[in-house]
Coordinates of C-alpha atoms in Angstrom, one line a residue:
M2 CA 14.1 35.8 -1.9
A3 CA 15.0 39.2 -1.8
T4 CA 18.5 38.6 -0.5
E5 CA 19.1 36.1 -3.8
E6 CA 19.1 39.3 -5.9
V7 CA 20.8 41.7 -4.1
N8 CA 23.7 38.7 -3.6
K9 CA 24.1 37.8 -7.2
P10 CA 25.4 39.7 -10.1
P11 CA 22.7 41.1 -12.5
S12 CA 24.9 38.8 -15.5
L13 CA 23.8 35.3 -14.0
P14 CA 20.3 33.5 -15.0
Q15 CA 17.9 32.3 -12.8
Y16 CA 18.9 29.3 -10.4
S17 CA 16.0 27.2 -12.8
E18 CA 17.5 27.8 -16.0
M19 CA 21.1 27.0 -14.7
I20 CA 19.7 23.6 -13.5
F21 CA 17.9 22.9 -16.7
A22 CA 20.9 23.7 -18.6
A23 CA 23.4 21.7 -16.5
I24 CA 21.0 18.5 -16.4
A25 CA 20.6 19.1 -20.5
A26 CA 24.3 19.3 -21.0
L27 CA 25.6 16.7 -18.8
N28 CA 22.8 14.2 -20.4
D29 CA 23.0 11.2 -18.5
K30 CA 20.2 8.9 -19.1
N31 CA 20.0 8.2 -15.0
G32 CA 20.1 12.1 -14.4
S33 CA 22.6 14.1 -12.5
N34 CA 23.1 14.3 -8.9
K35 CA 23.6 17.4 -7.3
S36 CA 27.4 17.6 -6.9
E37 CA 27.6 17.1 -10.7
I38 CA 24.9 20.1 -11.2
S39 CA 27.2 22.5 -9.1
K40 CA 30.1 21.6 -10.5
Y41 CA 28.7 22.4 -13.9
I42 CA 27.3 25.6 -13.1
E43 CA 30.7 26.8 -11.3
S44 CA 32.3 25.9 -14.2
Q45 CA 30.1 27.7 -16.8
Y46 CA 29.5 30.8 -14.7
G47 CA 32.6 31.8 -12.8
D48 CA 31.1 34.6 -10.0
L49 CA 28.6 32.6 -8.2
P50 CA 27.3 33.9 -5.0
A51 CA 28.4 33.0 -1.4
G52 CA 25.9 30.8 -0.6
H53 CA 25.9 28.8 -3.8
P54 CA 25.3 25.3 -2.3
T55 CA 22.5 26.4 0.0
L56 CA 20.9 28.3 -2.9
L57 CA 21.4 25.2 -5.3
S58 CA 19.6 22.9 -2.5
H59 CA 16.9 25.4 -2.2
H60 CA 16.1 25.7 -5.9
L61 CA 16.3 21.6 -6.4
N62 CA 14.0 21.0 -3.6
R63 CA 11.4 23.6 -4.5
M64 CA 11.8 22.6 -8.3
K65 CA 11.1 18.7 -7.4
E66 CA 8.2 19.3 -5.0
S67 CA 6.6 21.6 -8.0
G68 CA 7.1 18.6 -10.4
E69 CA 10.0 20.3 -12.8
L70 CA 12.3 18.0 -11.8
I71 CA 12.0 14.4 -10.5
L72 CA 14.5 12.6 -8.2
V73 CA 15.3 8.8 -8.9
K74 CA 18.0 7.5 -6.4
N75 CA 19.7 11.2 -5.8
N76 CA 19.7 12.1 -9.6
Y77 CA 17.8 14.9 -10.7
M78 CA 16.1 14.7 -14.2
R79 CA 13.3 16.1 -16.2
P80 CA 10.3 14.0 -16.0
D81 CA 9.1 12.5 -18.9
P82 CA 5.9 14.0 -20.7
N83 CA 4.8 11.0 -22.3
A84 CA 5.0 8.9 -19.2
P85 CA 1.9 8.2 -17.4
P86 CA 1.3 10.2 -14.0
K87 CA 2.4 8.2 -10.7
R88 CA 0.0 6.3 -9.1
G89 CA -0.6 6.7 -5.4
R90 CA -0.8 3.8 -2.8
G91 CA -3.9 1.5 -2.4
R92 CA -6.8 0.6 -4.4
P93 CA -7.6 3.6 -6.9
P94 CA -11.2 5.0 -6.2
K95 CA -14.1 3.6 -8.2
P96 CA -15.3 6.2 -11.3
K97 CA -18.2 8.2 -10.4
A98 CA -21.3 8.0 -12.8
P99 CA -22.0 11.5 -14.1
L100 CA -25.0 13.2 -12.9
P101 CA -27.9 14.1 -15.4
P102 CA -27.7 18.2 -16.1
G103 CA -29.9 20.2 -13.7
H104 CA -29.8 17.4 -10.9
V105 CA -29.0 18.5 -7.5
P106 CA -27.4 15.9 -5.3
P107 CA -29.1 15.4 -1.7
P108 CA -27.1 16.5 1.4
P109 CA -25.0 13.9 2.3
R110 CA -26.3 11.7 5.6
P111 CA -25.4 12.3 9.0
R112 CA -23.3 9.6 10.8
G113 CA -25.0 7.4 13.8
R114 CA -28.5 6.6 14.4
P115 CA -31.3 9.4 13.7
P116 CA -32.3 11.1 16.8
K117 CA -35.9 10.8 18.3
P118 CA -38.5 13.2 17.5
K119 CA -38.5 16.2 19.5
D120 CA -42.5 16.8 19.4
P121 CA -43.7 15.5 22.8
N122 CA -47.2 15.1 21.1
E123 CA -46.1 13.4 18.3
V124 CA -48.1 9.6 18.4
A125 CA -45.2 6.8 18.6
A126 CA -45.7 3.7 16.1
P127 CA -47.8 1.1 18.1
K128 CA -45.9 -1.4 19.8
V129 CA -46.2 -5.2 18.9
S130 CA -46.9 -7.4 22.1
S131 CA -47.2 -11.1 22.1
G132 CA -49.3 -10.7 25.3
K133 CA -46.6 -11.8 28.0
P134 CA -44.7 -9.2 30.0
R135 CA -41.1 -8.7 29.1
G136 CA -38.1 -9.7 31.1
R137 CA -38.1 -12.6 33.8
P138 CA -41.0 -13.3 35.7
P139 CA -41.5 -12.8 39.6
K140 CA -40.1 -15.8 41.8
M141 CA -43.0 -17.4 43.4
P142 CA -42.6 -19.1 47.1
R143 CA -43.2 -22.8 47.1
L144 CA -46.2 -23.6 49.2
T145 CA -45.6 -27.6 49.5
G146 CA -42.5 -29.0 51.0
A147 CA -40.9 -29.0 54.5
S148 CA -37.7 -29.0 52.9
T149 CA -37.5 -25.0 53.0
T150 CA -38.6 -24.5 56.7
T151 CA -36.7 -26.1 59.4
A152 CA -38.5 -27.7 62.6
T153 CA -39.5 -24.3 64.4
G154 CA -41.5 -23.7 61.0
S155 CA -39.4 -20.4 60.3
P156 CA -38.1 -20.4 56.9
R157 CA -34.2 -21.4 56.6
P158 CA -31.8 -18.4 56.2
R159 CA -30.1 -17.8 52.9
G160 CA -26.3 -19.3 52.4
R161 CA -24.4 -21.9 54.0
P162 CA -25.3 -22.4 58.0
P163 CA -22.3 -21.4 60.2
K164 CA -20.0 -24.0 61.5
V165 CA -20.7 -25.2 65.2
K166 CA -18.3 -24.4 67.4
A167 CA -17.3 -27.5 70.0
Q168 CA -17.0 -26.3 74.0
F169 CA -13.5 -26.5 75.2
A170 CA -12.9 -27.5 78.7
S171 CA -10.6 -25.1 80.7
V172 CA -7.2 -26.3 81.1
G173 CA -5.7 -25.8 84.4
F174 CA -1.8 -25.9 85.2
N175 CA -0.6 -27.4 88.1

């Protein structure tokens, strides 16, 4: 910013004033593009600084971001004061009901599950029980039935029984 004031002669107005004057003089309903604004400024104010295109781009961008100008199809124009404000994307938020005066809102609730109580002596809520223990009942061995025992009387081992291997005769070569 300090180099702008050093490089330009004191007779030149501010860049924002020159830009507004150019847009007003060109008086195009669709706005004026950067090259038209630059040509007008060069024709009206003869001795411009060496970095005029860069300065013009900088000031146009700054004025666009601050809302002094709007950019429509690469044309700059002044915003209409009677136009409604531009709405953002998505659904608009619901209007909030005003709180009565003197009402202090409670702090927001934290996310997630509430923590367990820290006091070990605190009595927990009584558990409701149906009388049966939780989970799968233990497997009870069958007392009757010969299908689970072999001829020797010992219980059958778990899983598939191993294949019976046939006895091979030794083969001799003559």
